[in-house]
Amino acid sequence: MPACSFCHREACAFLAYMPRHFCPKHFREFFERRVRRTIREFGMLRGVGRLGIALSGGKDSLTVLSILAPIAREMHIELHAITVDEGIAGYRDKLVEVARQACGELGVPHHVVSCKKEIGFSVDEIVALKKRETSCSYCGVFRRWALNKKARELGLDKIATGHNLDDVAQTFLMNMLRNEPMRLARFSPNGGLVREDGFVDRIRPLFRIPEKEVALYALLAKLPVQFCECPHAHEAFRNEVRNFLNEVEARHPGTKFRVVSALLSVQRALAERTAMEPLGYCSLCGEPSAGGACRKCEMADTLSRALGKARN
Ligand code: SF4
């Protein structure tokens, strides 16, 4: 490996879009500077007194936790980590333990929310019911619902998530492919275009950083990362979109950055031209919802019926 472009140490990374070589020290400094700049540029922590971190226990959320913990101390922000346990044996239980240890080391209060306890179903049970939809469709809806409910109970102003550049580019493409433009309007680096009373805004401090760089940072910072994959990941539509984007990126470097720039441009245009309808509330559970009953309640109802049939 050639020398670092900023000192004489051996480089551990080459960022083609710079283009510069980085030794471990300069890579970590560059990484942290970018995250801090993103937080400042988008005013992500403006007016925040209590901040949540959606801590799955994976590399992205552990990275967010390790970078936000000192920033929160500097800004006198109270930090809480929330881990949603969807009930995936052999996978999530390991990551819940990783998350617990990481929070213990940093002195951050850690809250674990179980989908089984809150909603009545674990993802493993949903898989066993062999629904037509993938388990990921249920898992994503249940996780967001549980996270939002817990964040509100804790009185949090915002929730930081570990979404990186790859995740955001994938989400943008998935929304386009599914023709779900209003979801696009509600997904942004710093909350959606509409502020909802019952919905705790998300911030995404890593949204400009490619996934590979997050993985390298987590390794260099010696975060307790377990590189394990959910056993149901192969079912996810996201997986197909991820592979497609990776192939295009390999042939046309910079594609993911351009997709995320396009997302920001579309959102700016939407913000200027569209009067967004605020969300209502679910008639069953009272959480924010675009229709009568929210998707979590509709899905839980479908599962209850399927479970009843399976028992008969
Ligand atoms: Fe849930 Fe699917 Fe992600 Fe597994 S891959 S954690 S089932 S959304």
GROMACS .gro file of C-alpha atoms and ligand atoms in nm:
model
  320
    1MET     CA    1   0.000   0.000   0.000
    2PRO     CA    2   0.140   0.350  -0.080
    3ALA     CA    3   0.197   0.616   0.187
    4CYS     CA    4  -0.081   0.830   0.333
    5SER     CA    5  -0.134   1.153   0.138
    6PHE     CA    6  -0.116   1.352   0.466
    7CYS     CA    7   0.181   1.188   0.647
    8HIS     CA    8   0.443   0.920   0.585
    9ARG     CA    9   0.255   0.628   0.743
   10GLU     CA   10   0.135   0.337   0.537
   11ALA     CA   11  -0.212   0.396   0.389
   12CYS     CA   12  -0.505   0.166   0.471
   13ALA     CA   13  -0.756   0.319   0.232
   14PHE     CA   14  -0.774   0.495  -0.102
   15LEU     CA   15  -1.079   0.712  -0.166
   16ALA     CA   16  -1.102   0.738  -0.543
   17TYR     CA   17  -1.343   1.033  -0.536
   18MET     CA   18  -1.089   1.251  -0.344
   19PRO     CA   19  -0.848   1.106  -0.476
   20ARG     CA   20  -0.627   1.052  -0.165
   21HIS     CA   21  -0.464   0.774   0.036
   22PHE     CA   22  -0.536   0.759   0.411
   23CYS     CA   23  -0.352   0.604   0.703
   24PRO     CA   24  -0.574   0.481   0.990
   25LYS     CA   25  -0.530   0.805   1.192
   26HIS     CA   26  -0.611   1.039   0.905
   27PHE     CA   27  -0.897   0.821   0.780
   28ARG     CA   28  -1.065   0.831   1.122
   29GLU     CA   29  -1.015   1.208   1.152
   30PHE     CA   30  -1.153   1.265   0.801
   31PHE     CA   31  -1.450   1.039   0.871
   32GLU     CA   32  -1.541   1.214   1.199
   33ARG     CA   33  -1.500   1.560   1.041
   34ARG     CA   34  -1.745   1.466   0.767
   35VAL     CA   35  -2.005   1.341   1.015
   36ARG     CA   36  -1.973   1.656   1.227
   37ARG     CA   37  -1.998   1.873   0.914
   38THR     CA   38  -2.315   1.692   0.802
   39ILE     CA   39  -2.470   1.739   1.146
   40ARG     CA   40  -2.389   2.114   1.138
   41GLU     CA   41  -2.490   2.169   0.775
   42PHE     CA   42  -2.836   2.018   0.824
   43GLY     CA   43  -2.885   2.157   1.175
   44MET     CA   44  -2.952   1.802   1.289
   45LEU     CA   45  -2.905   1.875   1.659
   46ARG     CA   46  -3.056   2.224   1.664
   47GLY     CA   47  -3.293   2.257   1.959
   48VAL     CA   48  -3.237   1.895   2.067
   49GLY     CA   49  -3.225   1.829   2.441
   50ARG     CA   50  -3.293   1.455   2.440
   51LEU     CA   51  -3.163   1.247   2.152
   52GLY     CA   52  -3.232   0.883   2.073
   53ILE     CA   53  -3.011   0.646   1.877
   54ALA     CA   54  -3.171   0.356   1.693
   55LEU     CA   55  -2.909   0.103   1.797
   56SER     CA   56  -2.946  -0.224   1.608
   57GLY     CA   57  -2.602  -0.340   1.726
   58GLY     CA   58  -2.467  -0.346   1.369
   59LYS     CA   59  -2.164  -0.153   1.243
   60ASP     CA   60  -2.359   0.155   1.129
   61SER     CA   61  -2.550   0.223   1.449
   62LEU     CA   62  -2.244   0.142   1.666
   63THR     CA   63  -2.051   0.399   1.462
   64VAL     CA   64  -2.323   0.659   1.512
   65LEU     CA   65  -2.326   0.587   1.885
   66SER     CA   66  -1.946   0.619   1.917
   67ILE     CA   67  -1.940   0.951   1.728
   68LEU     CA   68  -2.252   1.103   1.882
   69ALA     CA   69  -2.166   1.017   2.244
   70PRO     CA   70  -1.885   1.278   2.271
   71ILE     CA   71  -2.082   1.533   2.063
   72ALA     CA   72  -2.383   1.491   2.293
   73ARG     CA   73  -2.159   1.548   2.597
   74GLU     CA   74  -2.013   1.864   2.442
   75MET     CA   75  -2.363   1.996   2.365
   76HIS     CA   76  -2.522   1.883   2.695
   77ILE     CA   77  -2.767   1.659   2.510
   78GLU     CA   78  -2.914   1.360   2.696
   79LEU     CA   79  -2.858   1.046   2.492
   80HIS     CA   80  -3.071   0.728   2.495
   81ALA     CA   81  -3.017   0.418   2.280
   82ILE     CA   82  -3.314   0.208   2.168
   83THR     CA   83  -3.276  -0.144   2.030
   84VAL     CA   84  -3.581  -0.306   1.874
   85ASP     CA   85  -3.571  -0.682   1.917
   86GLU     CA   86  -3.775  -0.818   1.626
   87GLY     CA   87  -3.735  -1.176   1.751
   88ILE     CA   88  -3.485  -1.332   1.509
   89ALA     CA   89  -3.313  -1.611   1.700
   90GLY     CA   90  -2.939  -1.647   1.655
   91TYR     CA   91  -2.913  -1.301   1.502
   92ARG     CA   92  -3.086  -1.017   1.683
   93ASP     CA   93  -3.026  -1.165   2.028
   94LYS     CA   94  -2.648  -1.152   1.962
   95LEU     CA   95  -2.671  -0.791   1.845
   96VAL     CA   96  -2.886  -0.689   2.142
   97GLU     CA   97  -2.601  -0.807   2.364
   98VAL     CA   98  -2.344  -0.614   2.159
   99ALA     CA   99  -2.560  -0.301   2.187
  100ARG     CA  100  -2.598  -0.350   2.563
  101GLN     CA  101  -2.221  -0.375   2.611
  102ALA     CA  102  -2.146  -0.074   2.389
  103CYS     CA  103  -2.394   0.142   2.583
  104GLY     CA  104  -2.253   0.017   2.914
  105GLU     CA  105  -1.902   0.123   2.812
  106LEU     CA  106  -2.019   0.471   2.710
  107GLY     CA  107  -2.261   0.517   2.999
  108VAL     CA  108  -2.559   0.562   2.764
  109PRO     CA  109  -2.900   0.437   2.890
  110HIS     CA  110  -3.011   0.143   2.676
  111HIS     CA  111  -3.375   0.046   2.613
  112VAL     CA  112  -3.473  -0.281   2.444
  113VAL     CA  113  -3.819  -0.303   2.286
  114SER     CA  114  -3.951  -0.645   2.194
  115CYS     CA  115  -4.186  -0.679   1.895
  116LYS     CA  116  -4.328  -0.994   2.052
  117LYS     CA  117  -4.424  -0.807   2.368
  118GLU     CA  118  -4.539  -0.485   2.200
  119ILE     CA  119  -4.714  -0.623   1.892
  120GLY     CA  120  -4.769  -0.989   1.969
  121PHE     CA  121  -4.550  -1.138   1.695
  122SER     CA  122  -4.181  -1.207   1.649
  123VAL     CA  123  -4.029  -1.220   1.299
  124ASP     CA  124  -3.950  -1.589   1.351
  125GLU     CA  125  -4.323  -1.655   1.408
  126ILE     CA  126  -4.412  -1.457   1.096
  127VAL     CA  127  -4.166  -1.664   0.892
  128ALA     CA  128  -4.327  -1.982   1.028
  129LEU     CA  129  -4.669  -1.860   0.906
  130LYS     CA  130  -4.528  -1.847   0.550
  131LYS     CA  131  -4.704  -1.525   0.450
  132ARG     CA  132  -4.706  -1.420   0.086
  133GLU     CA  133  -4.522  -1.098   0.172
  134THR     CA  134  -4.161  -1.133   0.285
  135SER     CA  135  -4.086  -1.124   0.656
  136CYS     CA  136  -3.889  -0.804   0.585
  137SER     CA  137  -4.211  -0.617   0.497
  138TYR     CA  138  -4.352  -0.695   0.842
  139CYS     CA  139  -4.020  -0.650   1.019
  140GLY     CA  140  -3.960  -0.300   0.881
  141VAL     CA  141  -4.310  -0.176   0.966
  142PHE     CA  142  -4.306  -0.327   1.316
  143ARG     CA  143  -3.956  -0.195   1.389
  144ARG     CA  144  -4.042   0.163   1.287
  145TRP     CA  145  -4.366   0.151   1.488
  146ALA     CA  146  -4.193   0.019   1.802
  147LEU     CA  147  -3.906   0.266   1.772
  148ASN     CA  148  -4.135   0.565   1.734
  149LYS     CA  149  -4.357   0.462   2.024
  150LYS     CA  150  -4.062   0.412   2.259
  151ALA     CA  151  -3.900   0.739   2.150
  152ARG     CA  152  -4.221   0.927   2.230
  153GLU     CA  153  -4.251   0.755   2.568
  154LEU     CA  154  -3.895   0.865   2.647
  155GLY     CA  155  -3.974   1.222   2.541
  156LEU     CA  156  -3.700   1.226   2.275
  157ASP     CA  157  -3.673   1.519   2.035
  158LYS     CA  158  -3.510   1.322   1.752
  159ILE     CA  159  -3.376   0.976   1.674
  160ALA     CA  160  -3.039   0.927   1.501
  161THR     CA  161  -3.022   0.628   1.271
  162GLY     CA  162  -2.720   0.455   1.114
  163HIS     CA  163  -2.835   0.488   0.751
  164ASN     CA  164  -2.528   0.533   0.530
  165LEU     CA  165  -2.499   0.652   0.169
  166ASP     CA  166  -2.575   0.305   0.031
  167ASP     CA  167  -2.889   0.268   0.246
  168VAL     CA  168  -3.023   0.608   0.145
  169ALA     CA  169  -2.952   0.549  -0.227
  170GLN     CA  170  -3.126   0.209  -0.202
  171THR     CA  171  -3.429   0.357  -0.024
  172PHE     CA  172  -3.463   0.627  -0.290
  173LEU     CA  173  -3.457   0.372  -0.573
  174MET     CA  174  -3.694   0.136  -0.389
  175ASN     CA  175  -3.947   0.415  -0.342
  176MET     CA  176  -3.927   0.499  -0.713
  177LEU     CA  177  -3.959   0.135  -0.817
  178ARG     CA  178  -4.262   0.089  -0.590
  179ASN     CA  179  -4.418   0.419  -0.693
  180GLU     CA  180  -4.432   0.545  -0.336
  181PRO     CA  181  -4.342   0.914  -0.379
  182MET     CA  182  -4.496   1.029  -0.051
  183ARG     CA  183  -4.264   0.797   0.142
  184LEU     CA  184  -3.981   0.973  -0.035
  185ALA     CA  185  -4.105   1.304   0.096
  186ARG     CA  186  -4.099   1.168   0.450
  187PHE     CA  187  -3.747   1.020   0.423
  188SER     CA  188  -3.471   1.276   0.446
  189PRO     CA  189  -3.137   1.323   0.624
  190ASN     CA  190  -3.296   1.555   0.876
  191GLY     CA  191  -3.660   1.461   0.928
  192GLY     CA  192  -3.928   1.462   0.659
  193LEU     CA  193  -4.084   1.758   0.483
  194VAL     CA  194  -4.371   1.765   0.730
  195ARG     CA  195  -4.343   1.778   1.106
  196GLU     CA  196  -4.587   1.539   1.270
  197ASP     CA  197  -4.679   1.571   1.635
  198GLY     CA  198  -4.677   1.198   1.703
  199PHE     CA  199  -4.379   1.118   1.484
  200VAL     CA  200  -4.028   1.160   1.625
  201ASP     CA  201  -3.801   1.299   1.352
  202ARG     CA  202  -3.509   1.090   1.232
  203ILE     CA  203  -3.163   1.225   1.161
  204ARG     CA  204  -2.908   1.036   0.951
  205PRO     CA  205  -2.558   1.163   1.027
  206LEU     CA  206  -2.389   0.898   0.805
  207PHE     CA  207  -2.599   0.957   0.495
  208ARG     CA  208  -2.305   1.090   0.292
  209ILE     CA  209  -2.066   0.812   0.383
  210PRO     CA  210  -2.038   0.494   0.173
  211GLU     CA  211  -2.104   0.168   0.358
  212LYS     CA  212  -1.750   0.037   0.297
  213GLU     CA  213  -1.605   0.341   0.473
  214VAL     CA  214  -1.836   0.294   0.771
  215ALA     CA  215  -1.718  -0.068   0.795
  216LEU     CA  216  -1.354   0.042   0.782
  217TYR     CA  217  -1.410   0.311   1.046
  218ALA     CA  218  -1.581   0.059   1.277
  219LEU     CA  219  -1.282  -0.175   1.242
  220LEU     CA  220  -1.022   0.098   1.297
  221ALA     CA  221  -1.213   0.235   1.598
  222LYS     CA  222  -1.223  -0.122   1.736
  223LEU     CA  223  -1.602  -0.112   1.777
  224PRO     CA  224  -1.743  -0.450   1.888
  225VAL     CA  225  -1.882  -0.524   1.541
  226GLN     CA  226  -2.016  -0.870   1.460
  227PHE     CA  227  -2.030  -0.912   1.085
  228CYS     CA  228  -2.334  -1.139   1.088
  229GLU     CA  229  -2.628  -1.122   0.850
  230CYS     CA  230  -2.997  -1.164   0.921
  231PRO     CA  231  -3.104  -1.512   0.800
  232HIS     CA  232  -3.393  -1.350   0.612
  233ALA     CA  233  -3.183  -1.085   0.435
  234HIS     CA  234  -3.190  -1.279   0.106
  235GLU     CA  235  -3.569  -1.226   0.088
  236ALA     CA  236  -3.547  -0.849   0.094
  237PHE     CA  237  -3.626  -0.645  -0.215
  238ARG     CA  238  -3.355  -0.415  -0.081
  239ASN     CA  239  -3.103  -0.689  -0.152
  240GLU     CA  240  -3.182  -0.684  -0.523
  241VAL     CA  241  -3.160  -0.305  -0.532
  242ARG     CA  242  -2.831  -0.317  -0.337
  243ASN     CA  243  -2.677  -0.561  -0.588
  244PHE     CA  244  -2.798  -0.351  -0.880
  245LEU     CA  245  -2.655  -0.030  -0.732
  246ASN     CA  246  -2.323  -0.200  -0.652
  247GLU     CA  247  -2.292  -0.322  -1.010
  248VAL     CA  248  -2.365   0.023  -1.152
  249GLU     CA  249  -2.127   0.185  -0.900
  250ALA     CA  250  -1.847  -0.053  -1.006
  251ARG     CA  251  -1.892   0.052  -1.370
  252HIS     CA  252  -1.967   0.419  -1.299
  253PRO     CA  253  -1.797   0.534  -0.976
  254GLY     CA  254  -1.986   0.808  -0.791
  255THR     CA  255  -2.332   0.674  -0.886
  256LYS     CA  256  -2.447   0.639  -0.523
  257PHE     CA  257  -2.343   0.997  -0.443
  258ARG     CA  258  -2.537   1.115  -0.749
  259VAL     CA  259  -2.849   0.916  -0.650
  260VAL     CA  260  -2.844   1.075  -0.303
  261SER     CA  261  -2.790   1.422  -0.455
  262ALA     CA  262  -3.094   1.354  -0.673
  263LEU     CA  263  -3.295   1.264  -0.361
  264LEU     CA  264  -3.201   1.595  -0.197
  265SER     CA  265  -3.292   1.790  -0.514
  266VAL     CA  266  -3.630   1.616  -0.541
  267GLN     CA  267  -3.702   1.689  -0.176
  268ARG     CA  268  -3.610   2.056  -0.213
  269ALA     CA  269  -3.845   2.081  -0.511
  270LEU     CA  270  -4.121   1.903  -0.321
  271ALA     CA  271  -4.073   2.132  -0.021
  272GLU     CA  272  -4.113   2.439  -0.242
  273ARG     CA  273  -4.408   2.323  -0.451
  274THR     CA  274  -4.611   2.079  -0.252
  275ALA     CA  275  -4.835   2.143   0.043
  276MET     CA  276  -4.785   1.813   0.223
  277GLU     CA  277  -5.084   1.664   0.397
  278PRO     CA  278  -5.000   1.600   0.762
  279LEU     CA  279  -5.045   1.245   0.886
  280GLY     CA  280  -5.348   1.149   1.093
  281TYR     CA  281  -5.354   0.892   1.372
  282CYS     CA  282  -5.432   0.523   1.367
  283SER     CA  283  -5.788   0.450   1.479
  284LEU     CA  284  -5.666   0.141   1.667
  285CYS     CA  285  -5.330   0.218   1.831
  286GLY     CA  286  -5.319   0.598   1.810
  287GLU     CA  287  -4.976   0.612   1.640
  288PRO     CA  288  -4.924   0.837   1.333
  289SER     CA  289  -5.088   0.695   1.021
  290ALA     CA  290  -5.171   0.808   0.668
  291GLY     CA  291  -5.502   0.618   0.665
  292GLY     CA  292  -5.758   0.487   0.918
  293ALA     CA  293  -5.565   0.201   1.073
  294CYS     CA  294  -5.184   0.212   1.051
  295ARG     CA  295  -4.986  -0.051   0.859
  296LYS     CA  296  -4.866  -0.212   1.181
  297CYS     CA  297  -5.227  -0.269   1.297
  298GLU     CA  298  -5.334  -0.395   0.952
  299MET     CA  299  -5.042  -0.635   0.943
  300ALA     CA  300  -5.094  -0.755   1.300
  301ASP     CA  301  -5.460  -0.821   1.210
  302THR     CA  302  -5.358  -1.020   0.900
  303LEU     CA  303  -5.118  -1.224   1.111
  304SER     CA  304  -5.379  -1.292   1.380
  305ARG     CA  305  -5.618  -1.428   1.114
  306ALA     CA  306  -5.342  -1.640   0.958
  307LEU     CA  307  -5.251  -1.774   1.303
  308GLY     CA  308  -5.617  -1.857   1.372
  309LYS     CA  309  -5.640  -2.052   1.042
  310ALA     CA  310  -5.315  -2.234   1.113
  311ARG     CA  311  -5.448  -2.346   1.451
  312ASN     CA  312  -5.784  -2.468   1.316
  313SF4    FE1  313  -3.583  -0.764   0.940
  313SF4    FE2  314  -3.552  -0.837   0.684
  313SF4    FE3  315  -3.372  -0.677   0.803
  313SF4    FE4  316  -3.392  -0.935   0.872
  313SF4     S1  317  -3.329  -0.855   0.669
  313SF4     S2  318  -3.372  -0.758   1.013
  313SF4     S3  319  -3.614  -0.970   0.855
  313SF4     S4  320  -3.587  -0.626   0.761
   0.00000   0.00000   0.00000
